[in-house]
mmCIF file with all atom_site columns, C-alpha atoms in Angstrom:
data_model
loop_
_atom_site.group_PDB
_atom_site.id
_atom_site.type_symbol
_atom_site.label_atom_id
_atom_site.label_alt_id
_atom_site.label_comp_id
_atom_site.label_asym_id
_atom_site.label_entity_id
_atom_site.label_seq_id
_atom_site.pdbx_PDB_ins_code
_atom_site.Cartn_x
_atom_site.Cartn_y
_atom_site.Cartn_z
_atom_site.occupancy
_atom_site.B_iso_or_equiv
_atom_site.pdbx_formal_charge
_atom_site.auth_seq_id
_atom_site.auth_comp_id
_atom_site.auth_asym_id
_atom_site.auth_atom_id
_atom_site.pdbx_PDB_model_num
ATOM 1   C CA . MET A 1 1   ? -3.645  9.170   90.396  1.00 70.00 ? 844  MET A CA 1
ATOM 2   C CA . CYS A 1 2   ? -2.187  5.759   90.570  1.00 85.00 ? 845  CYS A CA 1
ATOM 3   C CA . GLY A 1 3   ? -0.017  4.734   93.602  1.00 93.00 ? 846  GLY A CA 1
ATOM 4   C CA . ARG A 1 4   ? -0.553  0.946   93.641  1.00 96.00 ? 847  ARG A CA 1
ATOM 5   C CA . PHE A 1 5   ? -1.717  -1.640  91.259  1.00 98.00 ? 848  PHE A CA 1
ATOM 6   C CA . ALA A 1 6   ? -2.081  -5.349  90.640  1.00 98.00 ? 849  ALA A CA 1
ATOM 7   C CA . ILE A 1 7   ? -0.798  -7.471  87.684  1.00 98.00 ? 850  ILE A CA 1
ATOM 8   C CA . THR A 1 8   ? -1.220  -11.207 87.652  1.00 97.00 ? 851  THR A CA 1
ATOM 9   C CA . LEU A 1 9   ? -0.759  -11.997 84.005  1.00 97.00 ? 852  LEU A CA 1
ATOM 10  C CA . PRO A 1 10  ? 2.253   -14.247 83.124  1.00 97.00 ? 853  PRO A CA 1
ATOM 11  C CA . VAL A 1 11  ? 5.007   -12.715 81.136  1.00 97.00 ? 854  VAL A CA 1
ATOM 12  C CA . GLN A 1 12  ? 4.307   -14.638 78.095  1.00 97.00 ? 855  GLN A CA 1
ATOM 13  C CA . THR A 1 13  ? 0.613   -13.601 78.190  1.00 97.00 ? 856  THR A CA 1
ATOM 14  C CA . MET A 1 14  ? 1.601   -9.951  78.556  1.00 97.00 ? 857  MET A CA 1
ATOM 15  C CA . ALA A 1 15  ? 4.096   -10.248 75.642  1.00 97.00 ? 858  ALA A CA 1
ATOM 16  C CA . GLY A 1 16  ? 1.383   -11.852 73.453  1.00 97.00 ? 859  GLY A CA 1
ATOM 17  C CA . ILE A 1 17  ? -1.113  -9.118  74.240  1.00 97.00 ? 860  ILE A CA 1
ATOM 18  C CA . PHE A 1 18  ? 1.375   -6.519  72.953  1.00 98.00 ? 861  PHE A CA 1
ATOM 19  C CA . ALA A 1 19  ? 2.961   -8.721  70.218  1.00 97.00 ? 862  ALA A CA 1
ATOM 20  C CA . ALA A 1 20  ? 6.309   -7.968  71.986  1.00 97.00 ? 863  ALA A CA 1
ATOM 21  C CA . VAL A 1 21  ? 9.484   -9.880  72.607  1.00 95.00 ? 864  VAL A CA 1
ATOM 22  C CA . PRO A 1 22  ? 9.993   -10.355 76.345  1.00 96.00 ? 865  PRO A CA 1
ATOM 23  C CA . SER A 1 23  ? 13.302  -9.636  78.044  1.00 95.00 ? 866  SER A CA 1
ATOM 24  C CA . ASN A 1 24  ? 14.603  -11.929 80.596  1.00 94.00 ? 867  ASN A CA 1
ATOM 25  C CA . ASP A 1 25  ? 14.305  -9.566  83.576  1.00 94.00 ? 868  ASP A CA 1
ATOM 26  C CA . VAL A 1 26  ? 10.453  -8.930  83.331  1.00 97.00 ? 869  VAL A CA 1
ATOM 27  C CA . PRO A 1 27  ? 8.926   -9.651  86.784  1.00 94.00 ? 870  PRO A CA 1
ATOM 28  C CA . ASP A 1 28  ? 6.806   -12.843 86.601  1.00 92.00 ? 871  ASP A CA 1
ATOM 29  C CA . GLY A 1 29  ? 4.201   -14.336 88.865  1.00 92.00 ? 872  GLY A CA 1
ATOM 30  C CA . ALA A 1 30  ? 1.057   -12.786 90.366  1.00 96.00 ? 873  ALA A CA 1
ATOM 31  C CA . ARG A 1 31  ? 1.664   -9.445  92.084  1.00 97.00 ? 874  ARG A CA 1
ATOM 32  C CA . TYR A 1 32  ? -1.316  -8.084  93.964  1.00 98.00 ? 875  TYR A CA 1
ATOM 33  C CA . ASN A 1 33  ? 0.220   -4.953  95.407  1.00 98.00 ? 876  ASN A CA 1
ATOM 34  C CA . VAL A 1 34  ? 2.761   -3.389  93.068  1.00 98.00 ? 877  VAL A CA 1
ATOM 35  C CA . CYS A 1 35  ? 4.319   -0.389  94.823  1.00 97.00 ? 878  CYS A CA 1
ATOM 36  C CA . PRO A 1 36  ? 6.486   2.642   93.695  1.00 97.00 ? 879  PRO A CA 1
ATOM 37  C CA . THR A 1 37  ? 10.221  1.993   93.132  1.00 97.00 ? 880  THR A CA 1
ATOM 38  C CA . GLN A 1 38  ? 9.512   -1.708  92.288  1.00 97.00 ? 881  GLN A CA 1
ATOM 39  C CA . GLN A 1 39  ? 10.224  -3.229  88.894  1.00 98.00 ? 882  GLN A CA 1
ATOM 40  C CA . VAL A 1 40  ? 7.201   -3.399  86.514  1.00 98.00 ? 883  VAL A CA 1
ATOM 41  C CA . ALA A 1 41  ? 6.621   -4.775  83.110  1.00 98.00 ? 884  ALA A CA 1
ATOM 42  C CA . VAL A 1 42  ? 6.642   -2.172  80.349  1.00 98.00 ? 885  VAL A CA 1
ATOM 43  C CA . CYS A 1 43  ? 6.017   -2.380  76.630  1.00 98.00 ? 886  CYS A CA 1
ATOM 44  C CA . THR A 1 44  ? 8.231   -0.138  74.433  1.00 98.00 ? 887  THR A CA 1
ATOM 45  C CA . ALA A 1 45  ? 8.688   0.154   70.609  1.00 96.00 ? 888  ALA A CA 1
ATOM 46  C CA . ASP A 1 46  ? 12.462  -0.235  70.644  1.00 89.00 ? 889  ASP A CA 1
ATOM 47  C CA . GLY A 1 47  ? 12.699  -4.036  70.336  1.00 77.00 ? 890  GLY A CA 1
ATOM 48  C CA . PRO A 1 48  ? 14.568  -6.162  67.832  1.00 76.00 ? 891  PRO A CA 1
ATOM 49  C CA . ASP A 1 49  ? 14.180  -4.968  64.212  1.00 80.00 ? 892  ASP A CA 1
ATOM 50  C CA . GLY A 1 50  ? 12.199  -1.992  65.359  1.00 81.00 ? 893  GLY A CA 1
ATOM 51  C CA . GLY A 1 51  ? 9.422   -4.131  66.934  1.00 93.00 ? 894  GLY A CA 1
ATOM 52  C CA . ARG A 1 52  ? 8.028   -4.031  70.473  1.00 97.00 ? 895  ARG A CA 1
ATOM 53  C CA . ARG A 1 53  ? 9.610   -5.451  73.537  1.00 96.00 ? 896  ARG A CA 1
ATOM 54  C CA . LEU A 1 54  ? 8.399   -6.243  77.131  1.00 97.00 ? 897  LEU A CA 1
ATOM 55  C CA . ARG A 1 55  ? 11.020  -5.183  79.524  1.00 97.00 ? 898  ARG A CA 1
ATOM 56  C CA . ALA A 1 56  ? 11.454  -4.258  83.214  1.00 98.00 ? 899  ALA A CA 1
ATOM 57  C CA . MET A 1 57  ? 11.610  -0.727  84.582  1.00 98.00 ? 900  MET A CA 1
ATOM 58  C CA . ARG A 1 58  ? 11.665  0.927   87.914  1.00 98.00 ? 901  ARG A CA 1
ATOM 59  C CA . TRP A 1 59  ? 8.295   2.596   88.698  1.00 98.00 ? 902  TRP A CA 1
ATOM 60  C CA . GLY A 1 60  ? 9.453   6.100   89.697  1.00 97.00 ? 903  GLY A CA 1
ATOM 61  C CA . PHE A 1 61  ? 10.730  8.425   86.969  1.00 97.00 ? 904  PHE A CA 1
ATOM 62  C CA . VAL A 1 62  ? 14.256  9.790   87.539  1.00 97.00 ? 905  VAL A CA 1
ATOM 63  C CA . PRO A 1 63  ? 15.064  13.141  85.875  1.00 96.00 ? 906  PRO A CA 1
ATOM 64  C CA . HIS A 1 64  ? 18.542  13.269  84.317  1.00 94.00 ? 907  HIS A CA 1
ATOM 65  C CA . TRP A 1 65  ? 19.635  15.997  86.844  1.00 95.00 ? 908  TRP A CA 1
ATOM 66  C CA . TYR A 1 66  ? 19.083  13.869  89.953  1.00 96.00 ? 909  TYR A CA 1
ATOM 67  C CA . ASP A 1 67  ? 22.511  12.975  91.540  1.00 95.00 ? 910  ASP A CA 1
ATOM 68  C CA . THR A 1 68  ? 20.956  9.730   92.947  1.00 94.00 ? 911  THR A CA 1
ATOM 69  C CA . PRO A 1 69  ? 17.600  7.900   92.205  1.00 94.00 ? 912  PRO A CA 1
ATOM 70  C CA . GLY A 1 70  ? 16.372  9.426   95.378  1.00 93.00 ? 913  GLY A CA 1
ATOM 71  C CA . GLY A 1 71  ? 17.783  12.830  94.738  1.00 94.00 ? 914  GLY A CA 1
ATOM 72  C CA . GLY A 1 72  ? 14.319  14.537  94.485  1.00 96.00 ? 915  GLY A CA 1
ATOM 73  C CA . PRO A 1 73  ? 10.560  13.893  94.696  1.00 96.00 ? 916  PRO A CA 1
ATOM 74  C CA . LEU A 1 74  ? 9.480   10.382  93.679  1.00 96.00 ? 917  LEU A CA 1
ATOM 75  C CA . LEU A 1 75  ? 7.788   10.906  90.366  1.00 97.00 ? 918  LEU A CA 1
ATOM 76  C CA . ILE A 1 76  ? 5.460   7.910   89.887  1.00 98.00 ? 919  ILE A CA 1
ATOM 77  C CA . ASN A 1 77  ? 2.770   9.917   87.889  1.00 98.00 ? 920  ASN A CA 1
ATOM 78  C CA . ALA A 1 78  ? 2.806   12.653  85.391  1.00 98.00 ? 921  ALA A CA 1
ATOM 79  C CA . ARG A 1 79  ? -0.266  14.866  84.802  1.00 97.00 ? 922  ARG A CA 1
ATOM 80  C CA . SER A 1 80  ? -1.427  14.655  81.171  1.00 97.00 ? 923  SER A CA 1
ATOM 81  C CA . GLU A 1 81  ? -2.421  18.361  81.187  1.00 97.00 ? 924  GLU A CA 1
ATOM 82  C CA . SER A 1 82  ? 1.133   19.562  81.953  1.00 97.00 ? 925  SER A CA 1
ATOM 83  C CA . VAL A 1 83  ? 3.496   16.654  80.991  1.00 97.00 ? 926  VAL A CA 1
ATOM 84  C CA . ALA A 1 84  ? 4.646   18.377  77.738  1.00 96.00 ? 927  ALA A CA 1
ATOM 85  C CA . GLN A 1 85  ? 5.747   21.516  79.716  1.00 97.00 ? 928  GLN A CA 1
ATOM 86  C CA . LYS A 1 86  ? 7.353   19.980  82.752  1.00 97.00 ? 929  LYS A CA 1
ATOM 87  C CA . PRO A 1 87  ? 11.262  19.911  82.484  1.00 97.00 ? 930  PRO A CA 1
ATOM 88  C CA . ALA A 1 88  ? 11.268  16.456  84.055  1.00 97.00 ? 931  ALA A CA 1
ATOM 89  C CA . PHE A 1 89  ? 8.912   14.880  81.528  1.00 98.00 ? 932  PHE A CA 1
ATOM 90  C CA . ARG A 1 90  ? 8.723   16.945  78.257  1.00 96.00 ? 933  ARG A CA 1
ATOM 91  C CA . ALA A 1 91  ? 11.497  15.100  76.357  1.00 97.00 ? 934  ALA A CA 1
ATOM 92  C CA . ALA A 1 92  ? 10.207  11.682  77.460  1.00 97.00 ? 935  ALA A CA 1
ATOM 93  C CA . VAL A 1 93  ? 6.586   12.390  76.379  1.00 98.00 ? 936  VAL A CA 1
ATOM 94  C CA . ARG A 1 94  ? 7.884   13.369  72.899  1.00 96.00 ? 937  ARG A CA 1
ATOM 95  C CA . GLU A 1 95  ? 10.411  10.523  72.522  1.00 96.00 ? 938  GLU A CA 1
ATOM 96  C CA . ARG A 1 96  ? 9.910   7.719   74.937  1.00 97.00 ? 939  ARG A CA 1
ATOM 97  C CA . ARG A 1 97  ? 6.343   6.682   75.555  1.00 98.00 ? 940  ARG A CA 1
ATOM 98  C CA . CYS A 1 98  ? 5.411   3.186   76.791  1.00 98.00 ? 941  CYS A CA 1
ATOM 99  C CA . LEU A 1 99  ? 2.535   0.954   77.833  1.00 98.00 ? 942  LEU A CA 1
ATOM 100 C CA . ILE A 1 100 ? 2.178   -0.573  81.423  1.00 98.00 ? 943  ILE A CA 1
ATOM 101 C CA . PRO A 1 101 ? -0.147  -3.569  81.853  1.00 98.00 ? 944  PRO A CA 1
ATOM 102 C CA . ALA A 1 102 ? -2.276  -4.060  84.971  1.00 98.00 ? 945  ALA A CA 1
ATOM 103 C CA . ASP A 1 103 ? -5.272  -5.956  86.230  1.00 98.00 ? 946  ASP A CA 1
ATOM 104 C CA . GLY A 1 104 ? -6.517  -2.980  88.152  1.00 98.00 ? 947  GLY A CA 1
ATOM 105 C CA . PHE A 1 105 ? -5.307  -0.208  90.492  1.00 98.00 ? 948  PHE A CA 1
ATOM 106 C CA . TYR A 1 106 ? -5.985  0.785   94.144  1.00 97.00 ? 949  TYR A CA 1
ATOM 107 C CA . GLU A 1 107 ? -7.229  4.274   95.156  1.00 96.00 ? 950  GLU A CA 1
ATOM 108 C CA . TRP A 1 108 ? -7.886  5.722   98.527  1.00 95.00 ? 951  TRP A CA 1
ATOM 109 C CA . HIS A 1 109 ? -10.882 7.849   99.452  1.00 90.00 ? 952  HIS A CA 1
ATOM 110 C CA . LYS A 1 110 ? -10.626 10.221  102.425 1.00 84.00 ? 953  LYS A CA 1
ATOM 111 C CA . ALA A 1 111 ? -13.793 9.586   104.556 1.00 81.00 ? 954  ALA A CA 1
ATOM 112 C CA . ALA A 1 112 ? -15.335 11.774  107.187 1.00 78.00 ? 955  ALA A CA 1
ATOM 113 C CA . GLY A 1 113 ? -13.016 11.724  110.215 1.00 78.00 ? 956  GLY A CA 1
ATOM 114 C CA . GLY A 1 114 ? -9.893  11.466  108.060 1.00 80.00 ? 957  GLY A CA 1
ATOM 115 C CA . ALA A 1 115 ? -9.775  7.674   107.585 1.00 84.00 ? 958  ALA A CA 1
ATOM 116 C CA . ARG A 1 116 ? -8.303  6.578   104.215 1.00 88.00 ? 959  ARG A CA 1
ATOM 117 C CA . LEU A 1 117 ? -10.515 3.956   102.640 1.00 92.00 ? 960  LEU A CA 1
ATOM 118 C CA . PRO A 1 118 ? -9.016  1.719   99.908  1.00 95.00 ? 961  PRO A CA 1
ATOM 119 C CA . TRP A 1 119 ? -10.840 0.898   96.713  1.00 96.00 ? 962  TRP A CA 1
ATOM 120 C CA . TYR A 1 120 ? -9.949  -1.459  93.822  1.00 97.00 ? 963  TYR A CA 1
ATOM 121 C CA . VAL A 1 121 ? -10.687 -0.180  90.295  1.00 98.00 ? 964  VAL A CA 1
ATOM 122 C CA . THR A 1 122 ? -10.941 -2.336  87.219  1.00 98.00 ? 965  THR A CA 1
ATOM 123 C CA . ARG A 1 123 ? -12.202 -2.054  83.647  1.00 98.00 ? 966  ARG A CA 1
ATOM 124 C CA . ALA A 1 124 ? -15.901 -2.803  83.528  1.00 97.00 ? 967  ALA A CA 1
ATOM 125 C CA . ASP A 1 125 ? -15.457 -5.218  80.593  1.00 97.00 ? 968  ASP A CA 1
ATOM 126 C CA . GLY A 1 126 ? -12.959 -7.292  82.628  1.00 96.00 ? 969  GLY A CA 1
ATOM 127 C CA . ALA A 1 127 ? -10.125 -6.697  80.115  1.00 97.00 ? 970  ALA A CA 1
ATOM 128 C CA . PRO A 1 128 ? -6.651  -5.929  81.307  1.00 97.00 ? 971  PRO A CA 1
ATOM 129 C CA . MET A 1 129 ? -5.841  -2.248  81.933  1.00 97.00 ? 972  MET A CA 1
ATOM 130 C CA . VAL A 1 130 ? -3.036  -0.680  79.935  1.00 98.00 ? 973  VAL A CA 1
ATOM 131 C CA . PHE A 1 131 ? -1.707  2.521   81.381  1.00 98.00 ? 974  PHE A CA 1
ATOM 132 C CA . ALA A 1 132 ? 0.000   5.179   79.221  1.00 98.00 ? 975  ALA A CA 1
ATOM 133 C CA . GLY A 1 133 ? 3.546   5.815   80.511  1.00 98.00 ? 976  GLY A CA 1
ATOM 134 C CA . ILE A 1 134 ? 6.779   7.575   79.779  1.00 98.00 ? 977  ILE A CA 1
ATOM 135 C CA . TRP A 1 135 ? 10.290  6.409   80.460  1.00 98.00 ? 978  TRP A CA 1
ATOM 136 C CA . GLN A 1 136 ? 13.979  7.224   80.332  1.00 96.00 ? 979  GLN A CA 1
ATOM 137 C CA . ASP A 1 137 ? 17.408  6.008   81.199  1.00 97.00 ? 980  ASP A CA 1
ATOM 138 C CA . TRP A 1 138 ? 19.428  7.484   84.156  1.00 97.00 ? 981  TRP A CA 1
ATOM 139 C CA . ASP A 1 139 ? 23.134  7.121   84.603  1.00 94.00 ? 982  ASP A CA 1
ATOM 140 C CA . ARG A 1 140 ? 25.775  8.248   87.147  1.00 92.00 ? 983  ARG A CA 1
ATOM 141 C CA . GLY A 1 141 ? 29.144  6.686   86.892  1.00 89.00 ? 984  GLY A CA 1
ATOM 142 C CA . ASP A 1 142 ? 28.533  2.906   87.188  1.00 90.00 ? 985  ASP A CA 1
ATOM 143 C CA . GLN A 1 143 ? 24.925  3.355   88.311  1.00 92.00 ? 986  GLN A CA 1
ATOM 144 C CA . HIS A 1 144 ? 22.305  2.836   85.706  1.00 95.00 ? 987  HIS A CA 1
ATOM 145 C CA . LEU A 1 145 ? 18.549  2.424   85.775  1.00 95.00 ? 988  LEU A CA 1
ATOM 146 C CA . THR A 1 146 ? 15.573  2.680   83.418  1.00 97.00 ? 989  THR A CA 1
ATOM 147 C CA . ALA A 1 147 ? 12.498  4.209   85.043  1.00 98.00 ? 990  ALA A CA 1
ATOM 148 C CA . CYS A 1 148 ? 8.958   5.028   84.156  1.00 98.00 ? 991  CYS A CA 1
ATOM 149 C CA . ALA A 1 149 ? 5.966   7.072   85.304  1.00 98.00 ? 992  ALA A CA 1
ATOM 150 C CA . ILE A 1 150 ? 2.260   6.624   84.593  1.00 98.00 ? 993  ILE A CA 1
ATOM 151 C CA . LEU A 1 151 ? 0.220   9.496   83.058  1.00 98.00 ? 994  LEU A CA 1
ATOM 152 C CA . THR A 1 152 ? -2.914  10.642  84.793  1.00 98.00 ? 995  THR A CA 1
ATOM 153 C CA . THR A 1 153 ? -6.060  12.475  83.783  1.00 97.00 ? 996  THR A CA 1
ATOM 154 C CA . PRO A 1 154 ? -9.124  13.790  85.585  1.00 96.00 ? 997  PRO A CA 1
ATOM 155 C CA . SER A 1 155 ? -10.918 10.723  86.914  1.00 94.00 ? 998  SER A CA 1
ATOM 156 C CA . GLY A 1 156 ? -14.205 10.827  85.063  1.00 90.00 ? 999  GLY A CA 1
ATOM 157 C CA . PRO A 1 157 ? -17.716 10.138  86.485  1.00 93.00 ? 1000 PRO A CA 1
ATOM 158 C CA . ASP A 1 158 ? -17.207 6.468   87.233  1.00 95.00 ? 1001 ASP A CA 1
ATOM 159 C CA . ILE A 1 159 ? -14.681 6.966   90.120  1.00 95.00 ? 1002 ILE A CA 1
ATOM 160 C CA . ALA A 1 160 ? -14.838 10.754  90.747  1.00 94.00 ? 1003 ALA A CA 1
ATOM 161 C CA . HIS A 1 161 ? -16.514 9.972   94.158  1.00 91.00 ? 1004 HIS A CA 1
ATOM 162 C CA . ILE A 1 162 ? -13.340 8.160   95.137  1.00 93.00 ? 1005 ILE A CA 1
ATOM 163 C CA . HIS A 1 163 ? -10.536 10.442  93.649  1.00 93.00 ? 1006 HIS A CA 1
ATOM 164 C CA . ASP A 1 164 ? -10.199 13.270  91.213  1.00 94.00 ? 1007 ASP A CA 1
ATOM 165 C CA . ARG A 1 165 ? -7.360  11.673  89.193  1.00 95.00 ? 1008 ARG A CA 1
ATOM 166 C CA . ALA A 1 166 ? -7.103  8.366   87.322  1.00 96.00 ? 1009 ALA A CA 1
ATOM 167 C CA . PRO A 1 167 ? -4.411  6.721   85.243  1.00 97.00 ? 1010 PRO A CA 1
ATOM 168 C CA . LEU A 1 168 ? -4.529  7.345   81.505  1.00 98.00 ? 1011 LEU A CA 1
ATOM 169 C CA . ILE A 1 169 ? -6.003  4.085   80.306  1.00 97.00 ? 1012 ILE A CA 1
ATOM 170 C CA . LEU A 1 170 ? -5.529  3.180   76.520  1.00 98.00 ? 1013 LEU A CA 1
ATOM 171 C CA . ASP A 1 171 ? -7.607  0.733   74.401  1.00 97.00 ? 1014 ASP A CA 1
ATOM 172 C CA . PRO A 1 172 ? -5.700  -1.591  72.017  1.00 97.00 ? 1015 PRO A CA 1
ATOM 173 C CA . GLY A 1 173 ? -6.561  0.647   69.051  1.00 97.00 ? 1016 GLY A CA 1
ATOM 174 C CA . ALA A 1 174 ? -4.505  3.414   70.662  1.00 97.00 ? 1017 ALA A CA 1
ATOM 175 C CA . TRP A 1 175 ? -1.368  1.559   71.540  1.00 98.00 ? 1018 TRP A CA 1
ATOM 176 C CA . ALA A 1 176 ? 0.441   2.023   68.243  1.00 97.00 ? 1019 ALA A CA 1
ATOM 177 C CA . LYS A 1 177 ? -0.335  5.795   68.298  1.00 97.00 ? 1020 LYS A CA 1
ATOM 178 C CA . TRP A 1 178 ? 0.906   6.080   71.864  1.00 98.00 ? 1021 TRP A CA 1
ATOM 179 C CA . LEU A 1 179 ? 4.120   4.163   71.103  1.00 97.00 ? 1022 LEU A CA 1
ATOM 180 C CA . GLY A 1 180 ? 4.799   6.408   68.078  1.00 95.00 ? 1023 GLY A CA 1
ATOM 181 C CA . GLU A 1 181 ? 4.397   3.585   65.644  1.00 95.00 ? 1024 GLU A CA 1
ATOM 182 C CA . ALA A 1 182 ? 1.328   5.180   63.903  1.00 92.00 ? 1025 ALA A CA 1
ATOM 183 C CA . GLY A 1 183 ? 2.623   8.733   63.466  1.00 91.00 ? 1026 GLY A CA 1
ATOM 184 C CA . PRO A 1 184 ? 1.886   11.900  65.447  1.00 91.00 ? 1027 PRO A CA 1
ATOM 185 C CA . GLY A 1 185 ? -1.197  12.615  67.434  1.00 93.00 ? 1028 GLY A CA 1
ATOM 186 C CA . ALA A 1 186 ? -0.532  10.922  70.824  1.00 96.00 ? 1029 ALA A CA 1
ATOM 187 C CA . ALA A 1 187 ? -1.673  14.073  72.633  1.00 95.00 ? 1030 ALA A CA 1
ATOM 188 C CA . ARG A 1 188 ? -5.206  13.464  71.557  1.00 96.00 ? 1031 ARG A CA 1
ATOM 189 C CA . LEU A 1 189 ? -5.205  10.245  73.568  1.00 97.00 ? 1032 LEU A CA 1
ATOM 190 C CA . MET A 1 190 ? -4.889  12.034  76.787  1.00 97.00 ? 1033 MET A CA 1
ATOM 191 C CA . GLN A 1 191 ? -8.518  11.943  77.772  1.00 95.00 ? 1034 GLN A CA 1
ATOM 192 C CA . PRO A 1 192 ? -10.484 10.934  80.993  1.00 94.00 ? 1035 PRO A CA 1
ATOM 193 C CA . PRO A 1 193 ? -11.973 7.481   80.872  1.00 93.00 ? 1036 PRO A CA 1
ATOM 194 C CA . PRO A 1 194 ? -15.381 7.599   79.275  1.00 93.00 ? 1037 PRO A CA 1
ATOM 195 C CA . VAL A 1 195 ? -18.552 6.905   81.271  1.00 95.00 ? 1038 VAL A CA 1
ATOM 196 C CA . GLY A 1 196 ? -19.023 3.180   82.017  1.00 96.00 ? 1039 GLY A CA 1
ATOM 197 C CA . ARG A 1 197 ? -15.339 2.279   81.399  1.00 96.00 ? 1040 ARG A CA 1
ATOM 198 C CA . LEU A 1 198 ? -14.409 1.673   85.092  1.00 97.00 ? 1041 LEU A CA 1
ATOM 199 C CA . VAL A 1 199 ? -15.864 -0.097  88.051  1.00 97.00 ? 1042 VAL A CA 1
ATOM 200 C CA . ALA A 1 200 ? -14.694 -0.014  91.657  1.00 96.00 ? 1043 ALA A CA 1
ATOM 201 C CA . HIS A 1 201 ? -15.303 -1.826  95.012  1.00 96.00 ? 1044 HIS A CA 1
ATOM 202 C CA . ARG A 1 202 ? -14.154 -1.300  98.549  1.00 96.00 ? 1045 ARG A CA 1
ATOM 203 C CA . VAL A 1 203 ? -11.328 -3.536  99.758  1.00 96.00 ? 1046 VAL A CA 1
ATOM 204 C CA . GLY A 1 204 ? -9.860  -4.190  103.233 1.00 95.00 ? 1047 GLY A CA 1
ATOM 205 C CA . VAL A 1 205 ? -7.233  -1.960  104.788 1.00 93.00 ? 1048 VAL A CA 1
ATOM 206 C CA . ALA A 1 206 ? -4.556  -4.666  104.632 1.00 95.00 ? 1049 ALA A CA 1
ATOM 207 C CA . VAL A 1 207 ? -3.589  -3.172  101.317 1.00 96.00 ? 1050 VAL A CA 1
ATOM 208 C CA . ASN A 1 208 ? -2.444  -0.059  103.182 1.00 93.00 ? 1051 ASN A CA 1
ATOM 209 C CA . SER A 1 209 ? 0.778   -1.898  103.933 1.00 94.00 ? 1052 SER A CA 1
ATOM 210 C CA . SER A 1 210 ? 3.214   -1.895  100.985 1.00 93.00 ? 1053 SER A CA 1
ATOM 211 C CA . ARG A 1 211 ? 4.411   -5.266  102.234 1.00 93.00 ? 1054 ARG A CA 1
ATOM 212 C CA . ALA A 1 212 ? 0.989   -6.920  101.917 1.00 96.00 ? 1055 ALA A CA 1
ATOM 213 C CA . GLN A 1 213 ? 0.436   -9.530  99.095  1.00 96.00 ? 1056 GLN A CA 1
ATOM 214 C CA . GLY A 1 214 ? -2.125  -12.012 98.026  1.00 97.00 ? 1057 GLY A CA 1
ATOM 215 C CA . PRO A 1 215 ? -5.504  -12.161 96.190  1.00 97.00 ? 1058 PRO A CA 1
ATOM 216 C CA . ASP A 1 216 ? -7.521  -11.286 99.286  1.00 97.00 ? 1059 ASP A CA 1
ATOM 217 C CA . LEU A 1 217 ? -6.168  -7.672  99.005  1.00 97.00 ? 1060 LEU A CA 1
ATOM 218 C CA . ARG A 1 218 ? -8.504  -7.054  96.184  1.00 96.00 ? 1061 ARG A CA 1
ATOM 219 C CA . ALA A 1 219 ? -11.554 -8.956  97.382  1.00 96.00 ? 1062 ALA A CA 1
ATOM 220 C CA . PRO A 1 220 ? -14.604 -6.885  97.726  1.00 95.00 ? 1063 PRO A CA 1
ATOM 221 C CA . LEU A 1 221 ? -15.344 -5.689  101.318 1.00 89.00 ? 1064 LEU A CA 1
ATOM 222 C CA . PRO A 1 222 ? -18.922 -6.904  102.109 1.00 83.00 ? 1065 PRO A CA 1
ATOM 223 C CA . ASP A 1 223 ? -21.480 -4.084  102.597 1.00 70.00 ? 1066 ASP A CA 1
ATOM 224 C CA . ALA A 1 224 ? -18.822 -1.370  102.183 1.00 61.00 ? 1067 ALA A CA 1
ATOM 225 C CA . ALA A 1 225 ? -19.856 2.135   101.319 1.00 55.00 ? 1068 ALA A CA 1
ATOM 226 C CA . ILE A 1 226 ? -18.270 5.646   101.517 1.00 50.00 ? 1069 ILE A CA 1
#
């Protein structure tokens, strides 16, 4: 799964990567511990003249039947194997897919004795990660928000020793297909990361706090092992 991630790219850099027009509300500045319900940068294919735009969304999908944004479980992830059947997600995965940039994500391994040990996961090639997401608008009276969720797959061999789920990570050649710009076939992109795609290292327990920030959160923990 993906419950925390880091993104340190400036807004203009993210917009350039996606060839997108940035909105004024996109969070800027280095963020080393992005948490659910916070605003995140998201690329969609509904920008000016049908192009892409980079916009802000709440991380935490809100189904249309929730009376309030917190009116049910917090839906930060959607399983790729069942997303097309789940009432909360099935319309969004057909009609409203998006891309969510990140440097890397955090995952916790449950060690002997019950301790939860944090790891930081990145692409092995050092390139930015781009998660496959879905989104939708939610309205109640004068309340409005736009929210997203990150799709997940089985984790694959690189990080299976840490957790059995991983975000669905897309290479640049798949972005247009996921956004719906290159015709049908997005379902074929819902695959675990191939062998050698991801690397991970242990980090300190400071990241366990949702309030923690700073580059030290993702620094390798010396001599750490499961």
